[in-house]
Structures are given as C-alpha cells and as structure tokens.
Amino acid sequence: GRPMDLRNTEAGDAYPETIDGFAALAILGGAMSANDALPSLRQAERLIVQALDRDLPVLGHCLGGQLRARALGAA
C-alpha cells in the first residue's frame, strides 16, 4: 500500500539526484560489478550515503549490497 518509484538504469532510467522525498532506498542486482566505472553506480552510492546520513532504511540485494559496502568504504 506504499507508493514506490522504480528505476532501471540499464534501461536508461536515471537515479534521482537526491534522496529527498523518499522514505527508504532499495538497490537491487545487475550484471555489472560494483567496481565498474559506471556513473549510475557512483550515483547509487551517493544515494546510499544520503539515505544512511538521514537514518532512512537501505536495502542492498546482490549488486546493491556491494554498492552499499563500497559507499561505506569497502574496496
């Protein structure tokens, strides 16, 4: 019963610039590596940091978990 905003960067969707207006963040999987030089992955990491800084729930599944780890300083 909650509204959601679904984005697919592989299909050309862009992530929002900020987490403003969102109550949580979920980043799911993909065929790429979290270490690939893709601007969308770095934007995902920025959103993760913004969400965590605001104490918003962050779910990272597969690639999303790797991006969360990178956002928190993992190699």
mmCIF file with all atom_site columns, C-alpha atoms in Angstrom:
data_model
loop_
_atom_site.group_PDB
_atom_site.id
_atom_site.type_symbol
_atom_site.label_atom_id
_atom_site.label_alt_id
_atom_site.label_comp_id
_atom_site.label_asym_id
_atom_site.label_entity_id
_atom_site.label_seq_id
_atom_site.pdbx_PDB_ins_code
_atom_site.Cartn_x
_atom_site.Cartn_y
_atom_site.Cartn_z
_atom_site.occupancy
_atom_site.B_iso_or_equiv
_atom_site.pdbx_formal_charge
_atom_site.auth_seq_id
_atom_site.auth_comp_id
_atom_site.auth_asym_id
_atom_site.auth_atom_id
_atom_site.pdbx_PDB_model_num
ATOM 1  C CA . GLY A 1 1  ? 0.000  0.000  0.000   1.00 0.00 ? 1  GLY A CA 1
ATOM 2  C CA . ARG A 1 2  ? 3.005  2.317  -0.214  1.00 0.00 ? 2  ARG A CA 1
ATOM 3  C CA . PRO A 1 3  ? 3.921  4.317  -3.312  1.00 0.00 ? 3  PRO A CA 1
ATOM 4  C CA . MET A 1 4  ? 7.250  3.481  -4.907  1.00 0.00 ? 4  MET A CA 1
ATOM 5  C CA . ASP A 1 5  ? 9.482  4.863  -7.615  1.00 0.00 ? 5  ASP A CA 1
ATOM 6  C CA . LEU A 1 6  ? 11.116 2.105  -9.684  1.00 0.00 ? 6  LEU A CA 1
ATOM 7  C CA . ARG A 1 7  ? 14.188 2.970  -11.769 1.00 0.00 ? 7  ARG A CA 1
ATOM 8  C CA . ASN A 1 8  ? 16.120 0.705  -14.155 1.00 0.00 ? 8  ASN A CA 1
ATOM 9  C CA . THR A 1 9  ? 19.420 2.326  -15.107 1.00 0.00 ? 9  THR A CA 1
ATOM 10 C CA . GLU A 1 10 ? 20.166 -0.466 -17.594 1.00 0.00 ? 10 GLU A CA 1
ATOM 11 C CA . ALA A 1 11 ? 17.015 0.589  -19.479 1.00 0.00 ? 11 ALA A CA 1
ATOM 12 C CA . GLY A 1 12 ? 18.110 4.235  -19.474 1.00 0.00 ? 12 GLY A CA 1
ATOM 13 C CA . ASP A 1 13 ? 16.376 5.447  -16.310 1.00 0.00 ? 13 ASP A CA 1
ATOM 14 C CA . ALA A 1 14 ? 18.408 7.821  -14.174 1.00 0.00 ? 14 ALA A CA 1
ATOM 15 C CA . TYR A 1 15 ? 18.584 7.715  -10.411 1.00 0.00 ? 15 TYR A CA 1
ATOM 16 C CA . PRO A 1 16 ? 17.219 10.788 -8.641  1.00 0.00 ? 16 PRO A CA 1
ATOM 17 C CA . GLU A 1 17 ? 19.844 13.384 -7.767  1.00 0.00 ? 17 GLU A CA 1
ATOM 18 C CA . THR A 1 18 ? 18.972 13.237 -4.059  1.00 0.00 ? 18 THR A CA 1
ATOM 19 C CA . ILE A 1 19 ? 17.117 11.003 -1.628  1.00 0.00 ? 19 ILE A CA 1
ATOM 20 C CA . ASP A 1 20 ? 14.887 13.967 -0.703  1.00 0.00 ? 20 ASP A CA 1
ATOM 21 C CA . GLY A 1 21 ? 11.228 12.967 -0.586  1.00 0.00 ? 21 GLY A CA 1
ATOM 22 C CA . PHE A 1 22 ? 11.911 9.241  -0.210  1.00 0.00 ? 22 PHE A CA 1
ATOM 23 C CA . ALA A 1 23 ? 11.338 7.181  2.949   1.00 0.00 ? 23 ALA A CA 1
ATOM 24 C CA . ALA A 1 24 ? 13.693 4.298  2.081   1.00 0.00 ? 24 ALA A CA 1
ATOM 25 C CA . LEU A 1 25 ? 16.059 3.046  -0.613  1.00 0.00 ? 25 LEU A CA 1
ATOM 26 C CA . ALA A 1 26 ? 16.417 -0.383 -2.209  1.00 0.00 ? 26 ALA A CA 1
ATOM 27 C CA . ILE A 1 27 ? 19.175 -1.080 -4.723  1.00 0.00 ? 27 ILE A CA 1
ATOM 28 C CA . LEU A 1 28 ? 18.857 -4.468 -6.404  1.00 0.00 ? 28 LEU A CA 1
ATOM 29 C CA . GLY A 1 29 ? 21.114 -6.533 -8.647  1.00 0.00 ? 29 GLY A CA 1
ATOM 30 C CA . GLY A 1 30 ? 22.656 -6.224 -12.071 1.00 0.00 ? 30 GLY A CA 1
ATOM 31 C CA . ALA A 1 31 ? 25.122 -7.910 -14.378 1.00 0.00 ? 31 ALA A CA 1
ATOM 32 C CA . MET A 1 32 ? 27.877 -5.383 -13.721 1.00 0.00 ? 32 MET A CA 1
ATOM 33 C CA . SER A 1 33 ? 30.429 -5.253 -10.908 1.00 0.00 ? 33 SER A CA 1
ATOM 34 C CA . ALA A 1 34 ? 30.192 -2.693 -8.135  1.00 0.00 ? 34 ALA A CA 1
ATOM 35 C CA . ASN A 1 35 ? 33.717 -1.631 -9.143  1.00 0.00 ? 35 ASN A CA 1
ATOM 36 C CA . ASP A 1 36 ? 32.830 -0.926 -12.787 1.00 0.00 ? 36 ASP A CA 1
ATOM 37 C CA . ALA A 1 37 ? 33.341 2.673  -13.888 1.00 0.00 ? 37 ALA A CA 1
ATOM 38 C CA . LEU A 1 38 ? 29.664 3.424  -14.496 1.00 0.00 ? 38 LEU A CA 1
ATOM 39 C CA . PRO A 1 39 ? 28.261 6.821  -13.456 1.00 0.00 ? 39 PRO A CA 1
ATOM 40 C CA . SER A 1 40 ? 24.975 5.201  -12.378 1.00 0.00 ? 40 SER A CA 1
ATOM 41 C CA . LEU A 1 41 ? 26.828 3.055  -9.821  1.00 0.00 ? 41 LEU A CA 1
ATOM 42 C CA . ARG A 1 42 ? 28.509 6.087  -8.286  1.00 0.00 ? 42 ARG A CA 1
ATOM 43 C CA . GLN A 1 43 ? 25.117 7.852  -8.125  1.00 0.00 ? 43 GLN A CA 1
ATOM 44 C CA . ALA A 1 44 ? 23.662 4.810  -6.368  1.00 0.00 ? 44 ALA A CA 1
ATOM 45 C CA . GLU A 1 45 ? 26.466 5.065  -3.809  1.00 0.00 ? 45 GLU A CA 1
ATOM 46 C CA . ARG A 1 46 ? 25.721 8.768  -3.264  1.00 0.00 ? 46 ARG A CA 1
ATOM 47 C CA . LEU A 1 47 ? 22.052 7.953  -2.662  1.00 0.00 ? 47 LEU A CA 1
ATOM 48 C CA . ILE A 1 48 ? 23.030 5.211  -0.211  1.00 0.00 ? 48 ILE A CA 1
ATOM 49 C CA . VAL A 1 49 ? 25.195 7.639  1.778   1.00 0.00 ? 49 VAL A CA 1
ATOM 50 C CA . GLN A 1 50 ? 22.437 10.267 1.745   1.00 0.00 ? 50 GLN A CA 1
ATOM 51 C CA . ALA A 1 51 ? 19.885 7.737  2.990   1.00 0.00 ? 51 ALA A CA 1
ATOM 52 C CA . LEU A 1 52 ? 22.156 6.457  5.746   1.00 0.00 ? 52 LEU A CA 1
ATOM 53 C CA . ASP A 1 53 ? 23.003 10.021 6.812   1.00 0.00 ? 53 ASP A CA 1
ATOM 54 C CA . ARG A 1 54 ? 19.254 10.620 7.232   1.00 0.00 ? 54 ARG A CA 1
ATOM 55 C CA . ASP A 1 55 ? 18.675 7.308  9.068   1.00 0.00 ? 55 ASP A CA 1
ATOM 56 C CA . LEU A 1 56 ? 16.495 6.012  6.228   1.00 0.00 ? 56 LEU A CA 1
ATOM 57 C CA . PRO A 1 57 ? 16.288 2.245  5.661   1.00 0.00 ? 57 PRO A CA 1
ATOM 58 C CA . VAL A 1 58 ? 18.624 0.987  2.916   1.00 0.00 ? 58 VAL A CA 1
ATOM 59 C CA . LEU A 1 59 ? 18.255 -2.456 1.359   1.00 0.00 ? 59 LEU A CA 1
ATOM 60 C CA . GLY A 1 60 ? 21.017 -3.717 -0.906  1.00 0.00 ? 60 GLY A CA 1
ATOM 61 C CA . HIS A 1 61 ? 20.459 -7.015 -2.712  1.00 0.00 ? 61 HIS A CA 1
ATOM 62 C CA . CYS A 1 62 ? 23.385 -8.622 -4.592  1.00 0.00 ? 62 CYS A CA 1
ATOM 63 C CA . LEU A 1 63 ? 24.940 -5.703 -6.528  1.00 0.00 ? 63 LEU A CA 1
ATOM 64 C CA . GLY A 1 64 ? 23.059 -3.345 -4.209  1.00 0.00 ? 64 GLY A CA 1
ATOM 65 C CA . GLY A 1 65 ? 24.775 -4.910 -1.197  1.00 0.00 ? 65 GLY A CA 1
ATOM 66 C CA . GLN A 1 66 ? 28.162 -4.500 -2.865  1.00 0.00 ? 66 GLN A CA 1
ATOM 67 C CA . LEU A 1 67 ? 27.377 -0.846 -3.605  1.00 0.00 ? 67 LEU A CA 1
ATOM 68 C CA . ARG A 1 68 ? 26.348 -0.303 -0.006  1.00 0.00 ? 68 ARG A CA 1
ATOM 69 C CA . ALA A 1 69 ? 29.652 -1.802 1.136   1.00 0.00 ? 69 ALA A CA 1
ATOM 70 C CA . ARG A 1 70 ? 31.581 0.488  -1.252  1.00 0.00 ? 70 ARG A CA 1
ATOM 71 C CA . ALA A 1 71 ? 29.581 3.508  -0.070  1.00 0.00 ? 71 ALA A CA 1
ATOM 72 C CA . LEU A 1 72 ? 30.654 2.659  3.468   1.00 0.00 ? 72 LEU A CA 1
ATOM 73 C CA . GLY A 1 73 ? 34.328 2.421  2.488   1.00 0.00 ? 73 GLY A CA 1
ATOM 74 C CA . ALA A 1 74 ? 34.884 -1.201 1.431   1.00 0.00 ? 74 ALA A CA 1
ATOM 75 C CA . ALA A 1 75 ? 37.175 -1.954 -1.515  1.00 0.00 ? 75 ALA A CA 1
#
